[in-house]
Amino acid sequence: MARPCPNGRHDHHDVYSATCPCRALLDLLANKWSALIIGLLDDHGPMRFTAVQTALPGVGAKMLTQTLRRLEAASLVTRTIYAEVPPRVEYELTDLGVDVSGPLGALRAWAEDNVDRIEALDGNWLQPT
Amino acid sequence: MARPCPNGRHDHHDVYSATCPCRALLDLLANKWSALIIGLLDDHGPMRFTAVQTALPGVGAKMLTQTLRRLEAASLVTRTIYAEVPPRVEYELTDLGVDVSGPLGALRAWAEDNVDRIEALDGNWLQPT
DNA sequence: CCGTATCCGTCAAGATACTG
DNA sequence: CAGTATCTTGACGGATACGG
């Protein structure tokens, strides 16, 4: 079993090590769409591809497919294909996915609850470039 | 006062609206480096530019500057310049930054604690492309 | 018809060298 | 020390075409 994180804080893992797999995991979670997708699946239960895309204005089909596949590879999401007419594919959180939706949900909630404070401090904090 | 989130869950904001400023805020937080930078400043207190860069293997000066400036614009981090020789610039969390380090820390901790489970389920979940 | 794969333009990220 | 300027590369994102 690989232990590439000799300087870990918890057991052996440390996100502050560039080569630690948990850093790659954090990158996957701290992605523009992952938090939204996981929160969505946590709220609605199993969803079809199109339903996810509709609920996420701004995401393209390609980016969505890519992100869903990475989440699937990380065992956070299952992808179930129903051989029906019309065809149907459903995405659903695994236990691991449900588990991480807690921290991610907290982050989303914080963003929603504190935008006003930030805008009060700096009217145009959203950088042009 | 702008209220661009008519379909919000909490008060008036909703990260699932493409045009809501809180979505931009989530994008800033759910960034590859933001979580690491904020956690670092939360642990160490005020830090100089080079110290941050050294503690974050893999980040380039350009990316680091960019991220720090955006965090500063969002009032999560302060940037203090000391007119000394050699020059010194220190970055420190604001109250808002300290506040968000909670949710972000939970996410980092989850990643560190659960990589082993993911690797047990799928040996090579880290996609080639 | 629903979802995936391919092509391609744009833009952000990385490397390097240099300045206040 | 703390960045900035410039270039190159590769990822992102959209449109289109394809498979089931």
Tab-separated table of C-alpha atoms (C1' of nucleotides) in Angstrom:
chain	number	residue	atom	x	y	z
A	1	MET	CA	0.000	0.000	0.000
A	2	ALA	CA	1.418	3.308	-1.088
A	3	ARG	CA	2.102	5.866	1.617
A	4	PRO	CA	3.308	8.925	-0.275
A	5	CYS	CA	2.626	11.404	2.516
A	6	PRO	CA	5.321	11.110	5.173
A	7	ASN	CA	4.544	14.538	6.561
A	8	GLY	CA	0.794	14.102	7.068
A	9	ARG	CA	-1.163	15.825	9.785
A	10	HIS	CA	-3.760	13.151	10.311
A	11	ASP	CA	-2.599	9.629	9.617
A	12	HIS	CA	-0.229	9.658	6.691
A	13	HIS	CA	-1.924	12.002	4.232
A	14	ASP	CA	-1.363	15.696	3.664
A	15	VAL	CA	-3.011	17.938	1.089
A	16	TYR	CA	0.005	20.215	1.356
A	17	SER	CA	2.138	17.599	-0.352
A	18	ALA	CA	2.073	17.994	-4.121
A	19	THR	CA	2.334	14.260	-4.725
A	20	CYS	CA	-0.218	13.043	-2.204
A	21	PRO	CA	-3.296	11.455	-3.785
A	22	CYS	CA	-5.475	13.313	-1.298
A	23	ARG	CA	-4.316	16.506	-2.994
A	24	ALA	CA	-5.720	15.215	-6.279
A	25	LEU	CA	-8.909	14.346	-4.451
A	26	LEU	CA	-9.165	17.868	-3.065
A	27	ASP	CA	-8.621	19.225	-6.561
A	28	LEU	CA	-11.494	17.077	-7.770
A	29	LEU	CA	-13.806	18.319	-5.023
A	30	ALA	CA	-12.618	21.928	-5.162
A	31	ASN	CA	-13.728	22.073	-8.757
A	32	LYS	CA	-16.071	24.611	-10.233
A	33	TRP	CA	-18.837	22.058	-10.888
A	34	SER	CA	-18.267	19.190	-8.458
A	35	ALA	CA	-19.750	20.945	-5.449
A	36	LEU	CA	-22.848	21.906	-7.415
A	37	ILE	CA	-23.347	18.455	-8.925
A	38	ILE	CA	-22.940	16.657	-5.612
A	39	GLY	CA	-25.278	19.059	-3.857
A	40	LEU	CA	-27.824	18.602	-6.600
A	41	LEU	CA	-27.741	14.809	-6.430
A	42	ASP	CA	-27.912	14.982	-2.662
A	43	ASP	CA	-31.072	17.070	-2.851
A	44	HIS	CA	-32.898	15.337	-5.667
A	45	GLY	CA	-31.690	11.751	-5.519
A	46	PRO	CA	-31.000	9.948	-8.806
A	47	MET	CA	-31.013	12.266	-11.821
A	48	ARG	CA	-30.663	11.877	-15.548
A	49	PHE	CA	-27.938	13.614	-17.478
A	50	THR	CA	-30.276	16.163	-19.005
A	51	ALA	CA	-31.866	16.976	-15.662
A	52	VAL	CA	-28.449	17.717	-14.178
A	53	GLN	CA	-27.533	19.869	-17.128
A	54	THR	CA	-30.786	21.823	-16.910
A	55	ALA	CA	-30.290	22.439	-13.211
A	56	LEU	CA	-26.779	23.787	-13.803
A	57	PRO	CA	-27.021	26.817	-16.088
A	58	GLY	CA	-23.711	27.485	-17.736
A	59	VAL	CA	-22.308	23.966	-17.926
A	60	GLY	CA	-21.720	22.416	-21.332
A	61	ALA	CA	-22.426	18.783	-22.097
A	62	LYS	CA	-18.769	17.991	-22.516
A	63	MET	CA	-17.643	19.518	-19.238
A	64	LEU	CA	-20.542	17.849	-17.448
A	65	THR	CA	-19.715	14.425	-18.865
A	66	GLN	CA	-16.079	14.863	-17.940
A	67	THR	CA	-16.846	15.878	-14.367
A	68	LEU	CA	-19.399	13.119	-13.865
A	69	ARG	CA	-16.925	10.533	-15.122
A	70	ARG	CA	-14.257	11.717	-12.748
A	71	LEU	CA	-16.696	11.622	-9.858
A	72	GLU	CA	-17.700	8.143	-10.938
A	73	ALA	CA	-14.068	7.025	-11.099
A	74	ALA	CA	-13.605	8.356	-7.585
A	75	SER	CA	-16.578	6.266	-6.433
A	76	LEU	CA	-18.548	9.328	-5.406
A	77	VAL	CA	-21.233	8.841	-8.022
A	78	THR	CA	-22.747	5.810	-9.745
A	79	ARG	CA	-23.754	5.786	-13.376
A	80	THR	CA	-26.597	3.443	-14.261
A	81	ILE	CA	-27.605	2.790	-17.846
A	82	TYR	CA	-31.130	1.614	-18.553
A	83	ALA	CA	-31.474	-0.096	-21.924
A	84	GLU	CA	-34.821	1.444	-22.689
A	85	VAL	CA	-36.475	3.397	-25.454
A	86	PRO	CA	-35.920	6.271	-25.088
A	87	PRO	CA	-32.507	5.554	-23.509
A	88	ARG	CA	-31.948	6.645	-19.929
A	89	VAL	CA	-28.852	7.171	-17.797
A	90	GLU	CA	-29.112	8.017	-14.142
A	91	TYR	CA	-26.497	9.423	-11.787
A	92	GLU	CA	-26.678	8.889	-8.058
A	93	LEU	CA	-24.462	9.555	-5.068
A	94	THR	CA	-22.661	6.647	-3.453
A	95	ASP	CA	-22.340	6.472	0.331
A	96	LEU	CA	-19.031	8.250	-0.071
A	97	GLY	CA	-20.725	10.922	-2.163
A	98	VAL	CA	-23.428	11.418	0.436
A	99	ASP	CA	-20.700	11.693	3.026
A	100	VAL	CA	-18.829	14.466	1.254
A	101	SER	CA	-21.981	16.399	0.478
A	102	GLY	CA	-21.890	17.569	4.094
A	103	PRO	CA	-18.642	19.591	3.875
A	104	LEU	CA	-19.466	20.725	0.345
A	105	GLY	CA	-22.931	21.828	1.392
A	106	ALA	CA	-21.425	23.844	4.220
A	107	LEU	CA	-19.206	25.617	1.736
A	108	ARG	CA	-22.106	26.413	-0.615
A	109	ALA	CA	-24.182	27.653	2.289
A	110	TRP	CA	-21.336	29.868	3.456
A	111	ALA	CA	-21.047	31.391	0.001
A	112	GLU	CA	-24.765	32.125	-0.133
A	113	ASP	CA	-24.835	33.551	3.367
A	114	ASN	CA	-21.797	35.798	3.091
A	115	VAL	CA	-21.871	37.350	-0.369
A	116	ASP	CA	-23.719	40.331	1.005
A	117	ARG	CA	-21.035	40.983	3.593
A	118	ILE	CA	-18.344	40.839	0.930
A	119	GLU	CA	-20.205	43.157	-1.395
A	120	ALA	CA	-20.736	45.559	1.468
A	121	LEU	CA	-16.973	45.657	2.066
A	122	ASP	CA	-15.951	45.908	-1.583
A	123	GLY	CA	-18.545	46.801	-4.180
A	124	ASN	CA	-16.723	45.256	-7.091
A	125	TRP	CA	-14.665	42.412	-5.695
A	126	LEU	CA	-15.264	40.447	-8.884
A	127	GLN	CA	-12.072	41.136	-10.788
A	128	PRO	CA	-12.344	42.132	-14.471
A	129	THR	CA	-9.640	39.630	-15.444
B	1	MET	CA	-28.994	46.863	-3.787
B	2	ALA	CA	-28.836	44.186	-6.442
B	3	ARG	CA	-30.871	41.056	-5.871
B	4	PRO	CA	-30.055	38.840	-8.813
B	5	CYS	CA	-31.189	35.614	-7.145
B	6	PRO	CA	-34.992	35.462	-7.095
B	7	ASN	CA	-35.002	31.698	-6.652
B	8	GLY	CA	-32.681	31.474	-3.654
B	9	ARG	CA	-32.973	28.829	-0.985
B	10	HIS	CA	-31.733	30.852	1.923
B	11	ASP	CA	-32.505	34.527	1.736
B	12	HIS	CA	-32.213	35.671	-1.849
B	13	HIS	CA	-29.026	33.988	-3.029
B	14	ASP	CA	-28.592	30.732	-4.890
B	15	VAL	CA	-25.383	29.175	-6.141
B	16	TYR	CA	-27.450	27.305	-8.705
B	17	SER	CA	-28.130	30.553	-10.532
B	18	ALA	CA	-25.463	31.276	-13.116
B	19	THR	CA	-25.695	35.029	-12.583
B	20	CYS	CA	-25.724	35.126	-8.780
B	21	PRO	CA	-22.625	36.711	-7.257
B	22	CYS	CA	-22.543	33.965	-4.660
B	23	ARG	CA	-21.808	31.579	-7.518
B	24	ALA	CA	-18.717	33.598	-8.351
B	25	LEU	CA	-17.796	33.481	-4.688
B	26	LEU	CA	-18.128	29.697	-4.640
B	27	ASP	CA	-15.947	29.502	-7.734
B	28	LEU	CA	-13.330	31.532	-5.921
B	29	LEU	CA	-13.434	29.291	-2.849
B	30	ALA	CA	-13.778	26.022	-4.774
B	31	ASN	CA	-10.492	26.775	-6.452
B	32	LYS	CA	-7.497	24.519	-6.531
B	33	TRP	CA	-5.365	26.835	-4.415
B	34	SER	CA	-7.753	28.925	-2.337
B	35	ALA	CA	-8.528	26.199	0.165
B	36	LEU	CA	-4.831	25.499	0.677
B	37	ILE	CA	-3.858	29.171	1.013
B	38	ILE	CA	-6.618	29.961	3.473
B	39	GLY	CA	-5.851	26.893	5.564
B	40	LEU	CA	-2.199	27.836	5.592
B	41	LEU	CA	-2.827	31.399	6.744
B	42	ASP	CA	-5.256	30.104	9.329
B	43	ASP	CA	-2.600	27.819	10.769
B	44	HIS	CA	0.422	30.101	10.632
B	45	GLY	CA	-0.997	33.577	10.939
B	46	PRO	CA	0.543	36.339	8.794
B	47	MET	CA	2.903	35.018	6.123
B	48	ARG	CA	5.148	36.513	3.486
B	49	PHE	CA	4.761	35.756	-0.183
B	50	THR	CA	7.751	33.454	-0.351
B	51	ALA	CA	6.694	31.559	2.745
B	52	VAL	CA	3.312	30.822	1.198
B	53	GLN	CA	4.932	29.725	-2.045
B	54	THR	CA	7.355	27.446	-0.243
B	55	ALA	CA	4.552	25.837	1.730
B	56	LEU	CA	2.573	25.144	-1.448
B	57	PRO	CA	4.659	22.907	-3.698
B	58	GLY	CA	3.478	23.131	-7.274
B	59	VAL	CA	2.166	26.682	-7.332
B	60	GLY	CA	3.868	29.218	-9.563
B	61	ALA	CA	4.451	32.835	-8.600
B	62	LYS	CA	1.987	34.048	-11.185
B	63	MET	CA	-0.845	31.797	-10.086
B	64	LEU	CA	-0.141	32.558	-6.442
B	65	THR	CA	-0.181	36.305	-6.992
B	66	GLN	CA	-3.409	36.038	-8.945
B	67	THR	CA	-5.151	33.952	-6.310
B	68	LEU	CA	-3.966	36.115	-3.441
B	69	ARG	CA	-5.156	39.246	-5.221
B	70	ARG	CA	-8.602	37.773	-5.786
B	71	LEU	CA	-8.833	36.714	-2.167
B	72	GLU	CA	-7.785	40.222	-1.201
B	73	ALA	CA	-10.437	41.755	-3.454
B	74	ALA	CA	-13.023	39.511	-1.810
B	75	SER	CA	-11.911	40.810	1.600
B	76	LEU	CA	-10.829	37.368	2.753
B	77	VAL	CA	-7.153	38.294	2.980
B	78	THR	CA	-5.246	41.490	3.714
B	79	ARG	CA	-2.064	42.470	1.946
B	80	THR	CA	0.304	44.622	3.935
B	81	ILE	CA	3.383	46.180	2.371
B	82	TYR	CA	6.295	47.159	4.597
B	83	ALA	CA	8.577	49.732	2.994
B	84	GLU	CA	11.775	48.094	4.145
B	85	VAL	CA	14.951	46.777	2.657
B	86	PRO	CA	14.575	44.021	1.707
B	87	PRO	CA	10.934	44.594	0.862
B	88	ARG	CA	8.347	42.653	2.825
B	89	VAL	CA	4.739	41.872	2.051
B	90	GLU	CA	2.561	39.965	4.463
B	91	TYR	CA	-0.725	38.227	3.865
B	92	GLU	CA	-3.199	37.628	6.653
B	93	LEU	CA	-6.749	36.376	6.958
B	94	THR	CA	-9.514	38.863	7.651
B	95	ASP	CA	-12.357	37.972	10.018
B	96	LEU	CA	-14.251	36.778	6.969
B	97	GLY	CA	-11.288	34.663	5.932
B	98	VAL	CA	-11.042	33.105	9.374
B	99	ASP	CA	-14.750	32.406	9.168
B	100	VAL	CA	-14.534	30.513	5.881
B	101	SER	CA	-11.497	28.533	6.954
B	102	GLY	CA	-13.897	26.343	8.940
B	103	PRO	CA	-15.831	24.909	5.996
B	104	LEU	CA	-12.694	24.772	3.867
B	105	GLY	CA	-10.785	22.981	6.615
B	106	ALA	CA	-13.566	20.408	6.861
B	107	LEU	CA	-13.235	19.753	3.153
B	108	ARG	CA	-9.462	19.347	3.350
B	109	ALA	CA	-9.800	17.032	6.323
B	110	TRP	CA	-12.384	14.939	4.484
B	111	ALA	CA	-10.045	14.546	1.542
B	112	GLU	CA	-7.196	13.441	3.787
B	113	ASP	CA	-9.376	11.053	5.734
B	114	ASN	CA	-11.100	9.384	2.811
B	115	VAL	CA	-8.497	8.890	0.094
B	116	ASP	CA	-7.746	5.441	1.402
B	117	ARG	CA	-11.385	4.415	1.074
B	118	ILE	CA	-11.490	5.657	-2.499
B	119	GLU	CA	-8.288	3.921	-3.461
B	120	ALA	CA	-9.601	0.726	-1.899
B	121	LEU	CA	-12.705	0.930	-4.097
B	122	ASP	CA	-10.898	1.894	-7.293
B	123	GLY	CA	-7.153	1.472	-7.534
B	124	ASN	CA	-6.641	4.027	-10.278
B	125	TRP	CA	-9.418	6.596	-9.919
B	126	LEU	CA	-7.029	9.325	-11.025
B	127	GLN	CA	-7.927	9.654	-14.692
B	128	PRO	CA	-5.097	9.836	-17.257
B	129	THR	CA	-6.714	12.834	-18.948
C	1	DC	C1'	-34.449	10.919	-29.319
C	2	DC	C1'	-30.455	10.937	-25.140
C	3	DG	C1'	-25.867	10.883	-24.273
C	4	DT	C1'	-21.012	10.544	-26.011
C	5	DA	C1'	-17.049	11.434	-28.807
C	6	DT	C1'	-14.489	14.593	-32.115
C	7	DC	C1'	-12.984	18.997	-33.906
C	8	DC	C1'	-11.508	23.490	-33.047
C	9	DG	C1'	-11.122	28.435	-31.194
C	10	DT	C1'	-10.114	30.807	-27.043
C	11	DC	C1'	-8.080	31.564	-22.817
C	12	DA	C1'	-5.916	30.464	-18.595
C	13	DA	C1'	-1.832	28.056	-16.512
C	14	DG	C1'	3.287	27.001	-16.445
C	15	DA	C1'	8.191	28.236	-17.438
C	16	DT	C1'	11.566	31.585	-17.846
C	17	DA	C1'	13.803	35.975	-17.608
C	18	DC	C1'	13.758	40.415	-15.824
C	19	DT	C1'	12.499	44.870	-12.777
C	20	DG	C1'	11.295	47.929	-8.498
D	1	DC	C1'	12.134	39.919	-1.769
D	2	DA	C1'	8.164	40.292	-4.339
D	3	DG	C1'	6.419	40.373	-7.964
D	4	DT	C1'	5.796	41.593	-13.538
D	5	DA	C1'	6.428	40.660	-18.678
D	6	DT	C1'	6.507	37.534	-22.252
D	7	DC	C1'	6.046	33.269	-24.504
D	8	DT	C1'	4.436	28.589	-25.009
D	9	DT	C1'	1.535	24.986	-23.957
D	10	DG	C1'	-2.405	22.646	-22.757
D	11	DA	C1'	-6.947	22.799	-20.741
D	12	DC	C1'	-11.569	24.691	-21.120
D	13	DG	C1'	-15.891	25.304	-23.559
D	14	DG	C1'	-18.933	25.428	-27.752
D	15	DA	C1'	-20.643	23.446	-32.050
D	16	DT	C1'	-21.204	19.639	-34.541
D	17	DA	C1'	-21.550	14.861	-35.737
D	18	DC	C1'	-22.106	10.163	-34.190
D	19	DG	C1'	-23.913	5.788	-31.523
D	20	DG	C1'	-27.469	3.276	-29.029
